[in-house]
Every structure is written in structure tokens, then in C-alpha cells.
Amino acid sequence: MKKIQSTCNYCAIDCNLDFYVEDNRVIRTVPTRGYPVNDGFCCIKGLSLDKQQTTVKPNSLPKIRQEDGSFKTVSWDEGFSHVAGKLRELQEKYGQESIAGISTGQLTLEEFAIFGHVMRNYLKANVDGNTRLCMATAVVAHKQSYGFDAPGFTLKDLELSDTIIFIGSNPVVAHPILWGRVKQNQVPGHKIIVIDPRRSETAMNADYWYGLKWRSDLLLLYTIAGQLIEKDYVDHEFIEQHTEKFQEFKEFIKAYTLERGAEGTGLSAEQILELVELIHRGKRVSFWWTMGVNQGYEAVRTAQAIINLALMTGNIGKPGTGANSITGQCNAMGSRAYSNTAVFFGGGDFTNPARRERIAKVLGVDETMLAEKPTRTYNQIIEGINAGEIKGLWILCTNPRHSWTNNETFAAATKKLELFVVQDIYDSIESAEDCTVFFPVVPGLKKEGTYINLERRLSAMRPVLARGEHELSDYEAILGVGKALGNAQRLF
């Protein structure tokens, strides 16, 4: 029996696990002791990773739909040539932007890099990711507040903070590893505060729970900001040295009186003032939010309001502090870094000459290859298909027929496509029902690559199980199409 250490690819924590393998079967899965992220602990999802070895396909070769609706199994080379030919045909017939790709936060950095390069740089196609469904609001808030999408924190901050505030977040259930760090906090008298309409499992384990009305988060945060300013509970030196337009914000926030906040949130004035005092008394205050904010009402402004509280009190850039967005997918950071979203590599500016020069150098390509403008976003891609403007779609490791806001809209869109490539480990997902090409790829247990977790830590995924005949990874499938497109010297 051999032991192989690899990374769990279920969520943004990216725990490491030890897989005990015998005769190419996972016999036992144990959280890796000493790994700085999870140190011998993981959730039930990670322990169940060995179930991936049961995703045995009837055939590991591509399938192409025939005119009578049936599928024909073909070789990988034929599958690559077919997809590459259709992509070229559609662009020649309908224009460069008549094709699109939608990827996912579950791919590796290397897979993001090659998909972004083939689709964005070479074909100049539309590309976005399903990370938009959960994190786009936080991304916009980060960029508008910081100028870039990279909030700086580590899980260690949960152990060092004396005032931990969760907003629209339930880590006891959703991020148990993160909650484990909270339980390890040894700061004397530290407080755990939850702001959530529900009395969640995390609220049940908190010192304070503020059960505000739904859709009133922003009102509460503005009211708190107003009270902090009114009571002069702000860090003037930090504001002066590290922020802009505080006076304008101070004027704007005057409209959010304590009375208005109490009436609109359902909390009493005393509760709001109690929360203000808790923030003021904290020496290392950390704010943590996730999908309750990111997918909530006025999500961008709510996230920015949280960031503003951290900035005005100087609780940012120091151990145990921060306005910290908890990401959900195992490599959402990689998706944004390698332009699998509608933006430029690393969230940069398409028109910034220095940025373009640097990215071209990193990728080892001529600058003229790089995309020059934002492409259509996820929702715009689907709208474009239904409007008859996009004729080809390639989705990887995602199931929009199930996860899209209006899955009937996506179902209607798939029937209008002339090329619909579904690349997944399962051919039974809903999105595959109307595909014209299916690329069967291997699960994480048979992959090699790199992930970036929510604290920007690089994690290695190592193959745990050997590949079977004809089995390819997402990377190899993308590479195969890329080579079939021709002009390989310029592309690779």
C-alpha cells in the first residue's frame, strides 16, 4: 500500500489529504497532519473523495451527436478535429465573437491558463466562469475599494482576532475547517459576533447574534458607520494615510441615522449601539462574509460597506484584522488570475500598456495575441445564444442547466447552438442532454496541477490513481483542440 498526499478540490479551503492506495484503489483517506491549512482535520466531503474512483465511464472516448440524434464514439484526435473545425467554421460564418466558453472554479491553474490562452488570446472568443454566480459582486467591491481583486488574509487571522464578525456566513456548516481556526483562538476575552437573519449554527455558537431583517444588511452597515463617525471611533491617521474620499463618505452617511437603522433592520437602537461599541473596543477586529452577502441584495455595496468599516477603524493589513471575503470554489482565484472570466489576466486593465507587456512576457507570447477588451459575461453569453448571436459554446466542469439562475433559459439556449461541447467527468449531467459533443475527462484523483485557496496559498494536486485506457485530463483535452486549430507554433 502506498500513501499519496494531494489536495481536496471541493471547496476554497483546499485541504490536503493522504490517500492510501492499493491495486489502483483508494483504501483509506486521512486528512494530512502538519499541513498548515487543515492539519489532520477535514469535513465529510473531503473524506468522501474516494468516491470519485467510482466515476467509471462506459467509454473514455469522445462522443459526437449524429444527424439522427444518436451519438457516435470517436477517437480523441477525431473529436479534437471536429471541435476545432466547428469553432473555425462558426467564426468564419458569424464572426469572431460567435463562440464562447464557460469554465469553473474546480479546474487547475494549468487548465485555466491553457483554456484562457486558446479561447481568449488565440480565438478572441467570449469566456467567463461560473465563479461569477457566487463571487462577481465581491470581485467588483474589491476592485472598486482596493483597485485590485486580492483581499489579504490568512486563516491564522481567525486565531489572532479579538473580535470576529461573521456577516451572512455560516462556517460551522459551510467551512468547518475555518470554524476550527475560530475554536483555536486563544485571545483572552475574544468575541464571536454573527449578523444574519437566521439563527444559524454559527449564530448558536456565537457570543452575540444580530438577527436583522432580510435585505437590511446595507442599512445596518451604513448605520454602524454613521455611529462610528459620530462617536469619533475612527482611526484618523489610517484614514489620512491609506484612504480616499472619507469626507465625501462622511457626508453621505449622515442620512443613515440610528432611528432609521433601527426601524429598517428590526434591531433595537440599543443592539446597534452595542455592536458599535464591540467594534470600537476591539483591538484586532476581523470582518468575514460569504454568499449571504455576495448573493444578497445590493451585494457590491454591502461588501464595500464592510470594507469601509475595516478601513475607517484601521482594522486592515494587520494580523487578526481585515474585511475578508470567504470564497467558495477550490480555485476561484485561479479562474480570475488566468482570464477565465470576462476580465483581463489577474483582474488587470486591458488598456494598461505596462500590464499588457508584463502578461505577454509571463505567457511567453507576443502582446498582439492578448485580448483587447472584456468579453461577454456569463449571463450575456446565455442571452447572446438566445438572441442568435452566439452559435458555439464549450463548457468545462460546470452544469449551467442545473446551476444557472433560470435553468429553463439555459435549456432553451442549448437547443439553438450549432456546437455545444460539454467537458465533464459525468455524461449524465443535465447540461449534457443537448450537447453536440461530449468530452469525457478524468476526476481530480487522476489529475496533476495547482490550486490557489482562499488565503492565496498554492496547493499541489497529485494523481492518486493511474489513468485507464484513453483517459485524458481537462488540460489534455483543451491542448488537443488547441493543436487541432493549427498554427501551433504561434499558439503554443
mmCIF file of N, CA and C in Angstrom, residues 51 63 137 214 221 266 279 359 371 419 433:
data_model
loop_
_atom_site.group_PDB
_atom_site.id
_atom_site.type_symbol
_atom_site.label_atom_id
_atom_site.label_comp_id
_atom_site.label_asym_id
_atom_site.label_seq_id
_atom_site.Cartn_x
_atom_site.Cartn_y
_atom_site.Cartn_z
ATOM 1 N N LYS A 51 -14.845 8.409 -3.308
ATOM 2 C CA LYS A 51 -15.989 8.003 -4.143
ATOM 3 C C LYS A 51 -15.770 8.383 -5.600
ATOM 4 N N LYS A 63 -17.738 11.633 -27.719
ATOM 5 C CA LYS A 63 -18.951 11.280 -28.459
ATOM 6 C C LYS A 63 -19.413 12.494 -29.258
ATOM 7 N N THR A 137 -19.778 39.828 -7.308
ATOM 8 C CA THR A 137 -20.066 41.027 -6.509
ATOM 9 C C THR A 137 -18.891 41.381 -5.603
ATOM 10 N N TRP A 214 -34.249 40.560 6.634
ATOM 11 C CA TRP A 214 -33.612 40.284 5.347
ATOM 12 C C TRP A 214 -33.591 41.553 4.502
ATOM 13 N N LEU A 221 -25.055 48.364 8.071
ATOM 14 C CA LEU A 221 -23.639 48.710 7.955
ATOM 15 C C LEU A 221 -23.439 50.212 7.824
ATOM 16 N N GLY A 266 -34.942 46.115 12.022
ATOM 17 C CA GLY A 266 -35.648 45.303 13.005
ATOM 18 C C GLY A 266 -34.866 45.117 14.283
ATOM 19 N N ILE A 279 -17.215 46.824 18.193
ATOM 20 C CA ILE A 279 -16.227 47.111 17.153
ATOM 21 C C ILE A 279 -15.184 48.097 17.679
ATOM 22 N N ILE A 359 2.105 40.711 -18.802
ATOM 23 C CA ILE A 359 1.378 39.461 -19.018
ATOM 24 C C ILE A 359 1.915 38.723 -20.239
ATOM 25 N N ALA A 371 -6.057 39.398 -25.492
ATOM 26 C CA ALA A 371 -7.381 40.007 -25.677
ATOM 27 C C ALA A 371 -7.309 41.506 -25.405
ATOM 28 N N LEU A 419 -22.892 24.282 -32.136
ATOM 29 C CA LEU A 419 -21.850 23.494 -31.479
ATOM 30 C C LEU A 419 -21.998 23.677 -29.979
ATOM 31 N N GLU A 433 -27.527 16.829 -21.907
ATOM 32 C CA GLU A 433 -28.670 16.258 -22.632
ATOM 33 C C GLU A 433 -28.741 16.739 -24.070
#
